[in-house]
Short mmCIF file of C-alpha atoms in Angstrom, two decimals:
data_model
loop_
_atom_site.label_atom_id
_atom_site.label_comp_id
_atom_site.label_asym_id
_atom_site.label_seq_id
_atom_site.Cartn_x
_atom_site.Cartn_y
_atom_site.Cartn_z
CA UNK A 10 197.01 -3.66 183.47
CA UNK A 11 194.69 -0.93 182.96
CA UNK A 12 195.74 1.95 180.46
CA UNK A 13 196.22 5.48 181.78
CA UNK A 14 196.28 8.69 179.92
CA UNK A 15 199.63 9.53 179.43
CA UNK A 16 199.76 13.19 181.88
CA UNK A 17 202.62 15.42 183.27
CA UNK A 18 201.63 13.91 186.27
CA UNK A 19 201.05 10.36 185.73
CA UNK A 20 204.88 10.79 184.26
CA UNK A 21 205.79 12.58 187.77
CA UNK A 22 204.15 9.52 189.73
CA UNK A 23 206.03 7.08 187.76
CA UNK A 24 209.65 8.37 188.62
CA UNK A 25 208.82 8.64 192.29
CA UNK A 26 207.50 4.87 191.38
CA UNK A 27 211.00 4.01 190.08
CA UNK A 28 213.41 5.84 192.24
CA UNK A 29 211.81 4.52 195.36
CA UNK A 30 212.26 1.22 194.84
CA UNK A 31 215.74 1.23 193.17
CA UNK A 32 216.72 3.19 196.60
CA UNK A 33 215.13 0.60 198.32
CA UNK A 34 216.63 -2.49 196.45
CA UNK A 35 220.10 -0.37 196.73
CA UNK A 36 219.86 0.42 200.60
CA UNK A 37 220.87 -2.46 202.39
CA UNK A 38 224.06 -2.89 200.22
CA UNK A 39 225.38 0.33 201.54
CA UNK A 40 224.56 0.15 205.04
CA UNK A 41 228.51 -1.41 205.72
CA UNK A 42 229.23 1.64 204.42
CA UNK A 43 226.94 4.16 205.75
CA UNK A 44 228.81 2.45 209.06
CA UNK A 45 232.10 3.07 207.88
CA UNK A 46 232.21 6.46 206.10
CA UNK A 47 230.15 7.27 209.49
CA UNK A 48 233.07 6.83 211.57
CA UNK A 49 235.78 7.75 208.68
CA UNK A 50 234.19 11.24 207.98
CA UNK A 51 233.48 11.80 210.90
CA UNK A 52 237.20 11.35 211.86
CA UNK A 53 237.86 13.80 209.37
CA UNK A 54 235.54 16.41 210.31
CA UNK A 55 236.55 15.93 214.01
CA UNK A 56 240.75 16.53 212.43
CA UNK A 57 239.17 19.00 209.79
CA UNK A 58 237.83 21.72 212.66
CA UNK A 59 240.89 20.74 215.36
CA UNK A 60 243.54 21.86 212.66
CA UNK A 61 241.56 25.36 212.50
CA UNK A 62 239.54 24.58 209.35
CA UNK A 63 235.69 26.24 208.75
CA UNK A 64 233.58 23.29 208.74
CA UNK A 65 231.85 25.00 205.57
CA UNK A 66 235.30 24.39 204.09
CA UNK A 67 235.54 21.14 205.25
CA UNK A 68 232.02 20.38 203.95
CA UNK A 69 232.88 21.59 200.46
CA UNK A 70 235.62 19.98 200.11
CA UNK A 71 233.67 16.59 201.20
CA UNK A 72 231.67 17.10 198.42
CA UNK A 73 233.65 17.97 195.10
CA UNK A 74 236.79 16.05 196.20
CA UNK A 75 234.81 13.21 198.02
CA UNK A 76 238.15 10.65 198.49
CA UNK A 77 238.63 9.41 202.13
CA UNK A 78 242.47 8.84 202.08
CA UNK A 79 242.91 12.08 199.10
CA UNK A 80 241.30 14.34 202.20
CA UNK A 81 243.03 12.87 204.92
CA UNK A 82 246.14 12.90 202.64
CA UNK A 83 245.56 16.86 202.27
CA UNK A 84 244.88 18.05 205.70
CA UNK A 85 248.62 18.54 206.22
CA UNK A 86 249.73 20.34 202.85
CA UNK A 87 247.00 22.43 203.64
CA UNK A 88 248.47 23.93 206.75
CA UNK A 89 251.87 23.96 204.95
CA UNK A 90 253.31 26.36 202.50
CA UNK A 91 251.56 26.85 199.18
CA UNK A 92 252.84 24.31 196.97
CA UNK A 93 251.07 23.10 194.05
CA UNK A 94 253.28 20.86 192.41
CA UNK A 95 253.68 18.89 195.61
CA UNK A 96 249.90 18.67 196.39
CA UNK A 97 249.56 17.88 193.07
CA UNK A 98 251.46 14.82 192.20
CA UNK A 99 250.30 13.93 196.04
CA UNK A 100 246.90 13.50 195.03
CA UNK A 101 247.80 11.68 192.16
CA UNK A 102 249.78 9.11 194.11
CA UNK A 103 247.24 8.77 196.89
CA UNK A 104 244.70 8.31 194.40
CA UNK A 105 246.32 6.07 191.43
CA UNK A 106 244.17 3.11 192.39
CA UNK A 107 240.98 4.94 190.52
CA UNK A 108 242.45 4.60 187.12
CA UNK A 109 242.26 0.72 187.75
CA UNK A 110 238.60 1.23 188.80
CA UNK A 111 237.33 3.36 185.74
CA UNK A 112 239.00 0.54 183.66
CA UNK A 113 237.15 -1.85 184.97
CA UNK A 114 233.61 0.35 184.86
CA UNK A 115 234.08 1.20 181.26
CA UNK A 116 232.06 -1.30 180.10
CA UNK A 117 229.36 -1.03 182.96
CA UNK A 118 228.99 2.94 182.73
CA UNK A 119 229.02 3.20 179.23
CA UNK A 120 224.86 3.25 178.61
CA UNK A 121 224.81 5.67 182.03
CA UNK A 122 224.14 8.82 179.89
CA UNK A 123 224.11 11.99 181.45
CA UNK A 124 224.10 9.99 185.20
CA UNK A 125 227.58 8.71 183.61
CA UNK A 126 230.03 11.70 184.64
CA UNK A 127 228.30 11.83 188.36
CA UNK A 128 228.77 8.26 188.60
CA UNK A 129 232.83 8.75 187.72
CA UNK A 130 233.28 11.65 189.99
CA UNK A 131 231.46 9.19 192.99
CA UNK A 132 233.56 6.38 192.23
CA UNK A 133 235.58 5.60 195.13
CA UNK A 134 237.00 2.59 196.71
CA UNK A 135 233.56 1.61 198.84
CA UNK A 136 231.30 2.66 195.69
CA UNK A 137 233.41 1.04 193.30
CA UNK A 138 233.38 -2.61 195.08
CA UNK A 139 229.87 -2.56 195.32
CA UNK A 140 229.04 -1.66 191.99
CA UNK A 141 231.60 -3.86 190.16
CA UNK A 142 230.85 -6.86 192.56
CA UNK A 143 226.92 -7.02 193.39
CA UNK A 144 224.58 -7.75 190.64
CA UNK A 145 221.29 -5.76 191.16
CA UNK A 146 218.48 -7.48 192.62
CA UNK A 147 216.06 -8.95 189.76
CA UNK A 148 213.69 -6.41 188.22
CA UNK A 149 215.84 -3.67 189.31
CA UNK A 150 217.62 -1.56 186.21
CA UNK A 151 221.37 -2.06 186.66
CA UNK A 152 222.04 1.82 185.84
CA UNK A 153 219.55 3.47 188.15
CA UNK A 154 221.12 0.77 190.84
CA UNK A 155 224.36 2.03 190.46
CA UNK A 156 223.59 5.41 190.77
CA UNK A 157 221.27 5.05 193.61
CA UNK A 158 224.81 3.41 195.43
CA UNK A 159 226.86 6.46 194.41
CA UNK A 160 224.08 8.86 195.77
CA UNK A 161 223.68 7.22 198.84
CA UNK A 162 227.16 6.68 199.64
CA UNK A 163 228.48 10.80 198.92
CA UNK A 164 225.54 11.33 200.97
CA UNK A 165 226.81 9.42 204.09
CA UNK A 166 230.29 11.13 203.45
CA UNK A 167 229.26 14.52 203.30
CA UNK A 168 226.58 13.83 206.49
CA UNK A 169 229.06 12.42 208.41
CA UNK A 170 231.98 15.23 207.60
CA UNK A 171 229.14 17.65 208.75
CA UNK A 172 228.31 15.84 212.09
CA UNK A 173 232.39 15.39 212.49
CA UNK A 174 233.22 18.71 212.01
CA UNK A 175 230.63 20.50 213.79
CA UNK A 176 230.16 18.66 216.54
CA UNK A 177 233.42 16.11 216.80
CA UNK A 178 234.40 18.02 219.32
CA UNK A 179 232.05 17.57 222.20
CA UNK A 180 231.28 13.95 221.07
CA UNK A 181 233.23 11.25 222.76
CA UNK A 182 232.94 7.53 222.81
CA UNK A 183 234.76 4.40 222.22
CA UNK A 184 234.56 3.29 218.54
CA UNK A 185 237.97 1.19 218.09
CA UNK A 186 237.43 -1.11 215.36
CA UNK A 187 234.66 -0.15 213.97
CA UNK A 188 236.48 0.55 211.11
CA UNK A 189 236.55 -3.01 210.40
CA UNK A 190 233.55 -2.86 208.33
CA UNK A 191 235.04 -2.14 205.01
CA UNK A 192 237.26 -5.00 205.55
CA UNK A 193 234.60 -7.13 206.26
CA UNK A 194 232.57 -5.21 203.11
CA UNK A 195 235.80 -6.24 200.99
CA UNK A 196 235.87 -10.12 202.20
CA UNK A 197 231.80 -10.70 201.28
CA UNK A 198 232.37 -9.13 198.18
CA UNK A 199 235.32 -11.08 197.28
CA UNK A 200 233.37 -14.28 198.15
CA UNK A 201 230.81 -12.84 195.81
CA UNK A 202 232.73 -12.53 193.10
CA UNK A 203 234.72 -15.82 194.01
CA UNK A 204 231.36 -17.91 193.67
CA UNK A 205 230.03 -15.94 190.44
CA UNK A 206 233.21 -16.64 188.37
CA UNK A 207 234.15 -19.36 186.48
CA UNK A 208 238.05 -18.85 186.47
CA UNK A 209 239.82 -17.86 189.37
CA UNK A 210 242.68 -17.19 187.83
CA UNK A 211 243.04 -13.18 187.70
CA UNK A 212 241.57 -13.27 191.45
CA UNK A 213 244.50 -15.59 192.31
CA UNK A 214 246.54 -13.39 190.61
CA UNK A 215 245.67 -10.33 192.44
CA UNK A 216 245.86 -11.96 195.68
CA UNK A 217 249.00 -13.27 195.42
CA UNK A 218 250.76 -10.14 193.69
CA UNK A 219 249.35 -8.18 196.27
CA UNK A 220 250.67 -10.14 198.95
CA UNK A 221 253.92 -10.44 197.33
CA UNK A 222 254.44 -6.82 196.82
CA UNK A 223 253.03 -5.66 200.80
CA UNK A 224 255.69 -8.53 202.30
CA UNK A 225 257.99 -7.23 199.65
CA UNK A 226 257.85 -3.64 199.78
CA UNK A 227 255.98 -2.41 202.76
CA UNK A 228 252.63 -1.05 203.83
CA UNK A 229 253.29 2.74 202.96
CA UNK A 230 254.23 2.37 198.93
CA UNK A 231 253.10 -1.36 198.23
CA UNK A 232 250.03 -0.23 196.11
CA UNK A 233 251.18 0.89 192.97
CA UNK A 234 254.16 -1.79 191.92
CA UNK A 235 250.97 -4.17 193.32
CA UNK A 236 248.88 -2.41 190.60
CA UNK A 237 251.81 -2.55 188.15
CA UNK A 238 252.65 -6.20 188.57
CA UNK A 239 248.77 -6.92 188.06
CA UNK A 240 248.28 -5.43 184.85
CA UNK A 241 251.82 -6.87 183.69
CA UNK A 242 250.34 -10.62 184.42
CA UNK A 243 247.50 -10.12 183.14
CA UNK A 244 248.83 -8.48 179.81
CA UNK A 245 251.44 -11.39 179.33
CA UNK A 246 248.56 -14.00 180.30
CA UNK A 247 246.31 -12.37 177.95
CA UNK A 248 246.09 -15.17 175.23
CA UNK A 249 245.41 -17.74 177.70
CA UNK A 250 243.02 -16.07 180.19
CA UNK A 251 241.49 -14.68 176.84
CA UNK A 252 240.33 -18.34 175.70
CA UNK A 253 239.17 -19.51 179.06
CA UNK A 254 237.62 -16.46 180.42
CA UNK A 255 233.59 -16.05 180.86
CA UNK A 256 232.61 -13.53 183.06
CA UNK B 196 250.17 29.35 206.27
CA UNK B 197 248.74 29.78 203.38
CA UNK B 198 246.49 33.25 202.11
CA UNK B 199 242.82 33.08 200.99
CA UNK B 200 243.70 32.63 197.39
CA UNK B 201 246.35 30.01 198.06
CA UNK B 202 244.04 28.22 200.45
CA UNK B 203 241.77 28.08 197.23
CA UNK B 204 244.11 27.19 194.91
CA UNK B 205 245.00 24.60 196.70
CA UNK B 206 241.84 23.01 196.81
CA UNK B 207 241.42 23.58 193.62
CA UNK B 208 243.91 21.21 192.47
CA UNK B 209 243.89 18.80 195.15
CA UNK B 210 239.88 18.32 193.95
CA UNK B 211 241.75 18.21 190.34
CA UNK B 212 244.30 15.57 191.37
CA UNK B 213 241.51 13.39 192.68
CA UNK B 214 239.31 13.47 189.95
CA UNK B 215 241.76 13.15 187.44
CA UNK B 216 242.38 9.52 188.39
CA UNK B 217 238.36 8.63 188.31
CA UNK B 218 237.84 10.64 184.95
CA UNK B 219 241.22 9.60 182.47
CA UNK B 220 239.76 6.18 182.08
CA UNK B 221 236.18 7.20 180.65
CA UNK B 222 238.34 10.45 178.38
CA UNK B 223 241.03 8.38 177.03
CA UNK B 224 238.32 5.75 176.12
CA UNK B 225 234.85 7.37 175.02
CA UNK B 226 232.07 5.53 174.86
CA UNK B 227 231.13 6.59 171.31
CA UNK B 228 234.31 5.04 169.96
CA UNK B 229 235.08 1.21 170.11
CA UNK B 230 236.80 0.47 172.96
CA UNK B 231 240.55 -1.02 171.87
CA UNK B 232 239.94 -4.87 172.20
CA UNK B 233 242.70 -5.37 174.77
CA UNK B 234 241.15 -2.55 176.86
CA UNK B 235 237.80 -4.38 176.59
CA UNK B 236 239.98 -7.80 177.97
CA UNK B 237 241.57 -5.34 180.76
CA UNK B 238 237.70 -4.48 182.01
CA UNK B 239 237.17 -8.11 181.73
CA UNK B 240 239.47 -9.39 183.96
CA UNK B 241 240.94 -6.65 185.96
CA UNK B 242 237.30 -6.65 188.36
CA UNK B 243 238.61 -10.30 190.06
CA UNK B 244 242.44 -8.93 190.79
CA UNK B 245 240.91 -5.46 191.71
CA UNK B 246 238.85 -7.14 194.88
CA UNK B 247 241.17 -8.70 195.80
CA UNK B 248 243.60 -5.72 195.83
CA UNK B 249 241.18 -4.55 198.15
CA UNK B 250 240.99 -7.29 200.43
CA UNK B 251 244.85 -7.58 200.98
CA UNK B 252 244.84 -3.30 201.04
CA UNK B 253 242.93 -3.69 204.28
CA UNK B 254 245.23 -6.14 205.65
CA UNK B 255 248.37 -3.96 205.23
CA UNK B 256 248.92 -2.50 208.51
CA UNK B 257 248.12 -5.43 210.66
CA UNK B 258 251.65 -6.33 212.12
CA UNK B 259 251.81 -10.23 211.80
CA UNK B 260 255.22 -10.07 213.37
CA UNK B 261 254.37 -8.22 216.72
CA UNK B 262 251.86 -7.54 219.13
CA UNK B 263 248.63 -9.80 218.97
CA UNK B 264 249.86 -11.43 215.27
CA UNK B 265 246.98 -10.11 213.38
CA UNK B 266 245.08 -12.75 215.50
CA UNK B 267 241.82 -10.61 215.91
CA UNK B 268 241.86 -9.39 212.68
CA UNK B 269 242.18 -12.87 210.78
CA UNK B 270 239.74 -14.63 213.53
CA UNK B 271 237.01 -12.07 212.68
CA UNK B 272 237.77 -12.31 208.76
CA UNK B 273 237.49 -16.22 208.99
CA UNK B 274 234.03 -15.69 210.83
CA UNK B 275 233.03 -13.03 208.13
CA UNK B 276 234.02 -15.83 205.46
CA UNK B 277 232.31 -18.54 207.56
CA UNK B 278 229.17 -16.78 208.18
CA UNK B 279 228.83 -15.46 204.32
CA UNK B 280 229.53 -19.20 202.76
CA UNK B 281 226.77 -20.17 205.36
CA UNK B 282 223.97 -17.84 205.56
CA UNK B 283 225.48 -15.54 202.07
CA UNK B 284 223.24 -12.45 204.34
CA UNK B 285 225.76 -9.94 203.36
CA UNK B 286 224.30 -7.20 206.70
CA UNK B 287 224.58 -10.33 208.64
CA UNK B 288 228.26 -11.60 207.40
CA UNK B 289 229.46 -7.58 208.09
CA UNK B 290 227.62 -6.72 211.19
CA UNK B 291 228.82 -9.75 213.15
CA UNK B 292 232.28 -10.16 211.64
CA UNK B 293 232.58 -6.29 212.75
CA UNK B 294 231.26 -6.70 216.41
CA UNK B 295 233.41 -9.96 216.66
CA UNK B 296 236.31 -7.72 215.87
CA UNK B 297 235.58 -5.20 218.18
CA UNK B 298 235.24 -7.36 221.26
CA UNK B 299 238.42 -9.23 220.16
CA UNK B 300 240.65 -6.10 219.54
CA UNK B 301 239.26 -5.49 223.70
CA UNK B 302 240.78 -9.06 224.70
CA UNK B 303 243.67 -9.19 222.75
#
């Protein structure tokens, strides 16, 4: 390796060098999503405009609130009366399953610095599952990874909102399914994370608590006794999982 | 409907709702401070259950009781699962297991 003199500019080259690459090595994980925040956003611009919204609303709303069921969730108490409570402890609801996730990122976002609180306010559902569940590619720094995901997948949310809301309207063709993606995103992940581990036994456990509470308790309010009956088992499992568990 | 003010307002604290659930974790638990140790175990094992939350989340408004069964839907996962254990191309496990779903939900 030859030794260069350290200049503003030699410093300059270097980050391009870095943040190139990391985009790069980060890209192909979040082209499922690119697909499916394509066709989710642009749902919600196309709903966004038809209930009589500005699509610069819209579009700033995409980016500070950035939650794909949270928007959806809001496009109705937003034509409503004012009620701030309601909308409120909506939100809330809607979006419980993000406590779970920062839980779980504690650990991994805790040497993020000042990318750290941009990381948290980009953690959704899609950004979340990739950055728990992938490892970065070899060579590649596991912070500047992680935010390389978050930035790239705000970006595809916000782009498609845009292209939803502007033009939704005079766009029409026959995209049934496509929305399948994520699921699909969820499954290779799982099988990720399924081959990495050595104990299966909190997987199991979410699977099957999960199950048990959707049969149990239906599709529309399922999620958070699911999320309360997880972190029950796993706090009275505790001493055993504790002794066997190697992540 | 709602005036100007309200309108923002509103947003306001919808944006506040959402981002109070991504930010309580990383408040309530700084990084400067030791983490409590059964908060560390939590972010230990909660990652495996959380997945596959997920997976079963996107399963919960197939109607296994009416209609096609969930047939397309479990087909295509199968495939996704098939094709991953195989080839473990995760663009190739989505992108096929997507279009197989797509052309199955058209001859269902």
């Amino acid at each position: 390796m030859l030794k260069k003199p350290i200049s503003a500019d030699n410093a300059a080259g270097n980050f391009i060098n870095t943040a190139g690459p990391v985009i790069r090595a980060a890209f192909p994980y979040t082209v499922p999503i690119l697909a499916g925040y394509g066709c989710l956003g642009f749902a919600l611009g196309i709903l966004m405009s038809a209930s009589g919204f500005n699509p610069l609303v819209t579009i700033f709303m995409s980016l500070i609130i950035y939650a794909g069921s949270g928007q959806f969730a809001a496009v109705n108490p937003l034509l409503a009366a004012f009620n701030p409570l309601g909308v409120f402890l909506l939100e809330i609801m809607v979006n419980a399953r993000h406590v779970f996730y920062g839980l779980t990122m504690l650990d991994k976002y805790k040497n993020a610095g000042g990318r750290k609180w941009y990381m948290i306010a980009g953690l959704t559902d899609e950004t979340f599952s990739i950055n728990c569940g992938v490892e970065p590619p070899p060579g590649v720094d596991g912070i500047r990874f992680m935010f390389a995901v978050t930035i790239l997948n705000h970006a595809y949310w916000v782009i498609a909102v845009v292209l939803g809301s502007v033009f939704g309207a005079f766009v029409r063709f026959n995209s049934d399914g496509l929305d399948f993606v994520m699921t699909a995103l969820f499954i290779v992940i799982f099988i990720e994370q399924w081959l990495k581990e050595k104990n299966h036994a909190s997987a199991l456990i979410g699977f099957a608590l999960s199950a048990v509470c959707l049969i149990c308790i239906g599709a529309e309010n399922f999620l958070i006794p699911a999320m309360m009956a997880i972190f029950l088992a796993l706090t009275i499992l505790r001493g055993p999982l504790e002794r066997n568990y190697k992540p | 409907m709602m005036t100007t003010s309200q309108l923002i307002i509103t947003i306001a604290i919808i944006t506040a709702g959402v981002q109070i659930t991504r930010f309580a974790p990383f408040l309530i638990f700084p990084a400067g401070k030791p983490t409590p140790k059964f908060v560390q175990y939590l972010s230990k094992v909660l990652p495996g259950a959380a997945i596959s939350l997920l997976v079963v989340f996107c399963f919960k408004d197939v109607g296994f009781l009416s209609g096609s069964r969930g047939a397309p839907e479990l087909i295509a996962a199968a495939a996704v699962a098939a094709l991953h254990l195989w080839k473990r191309q995760m663009l190739l496990s989505v992108g096929a297991g997507t279009v197989i779903y797509m052309l199955l939900i058209r001859v269902f």
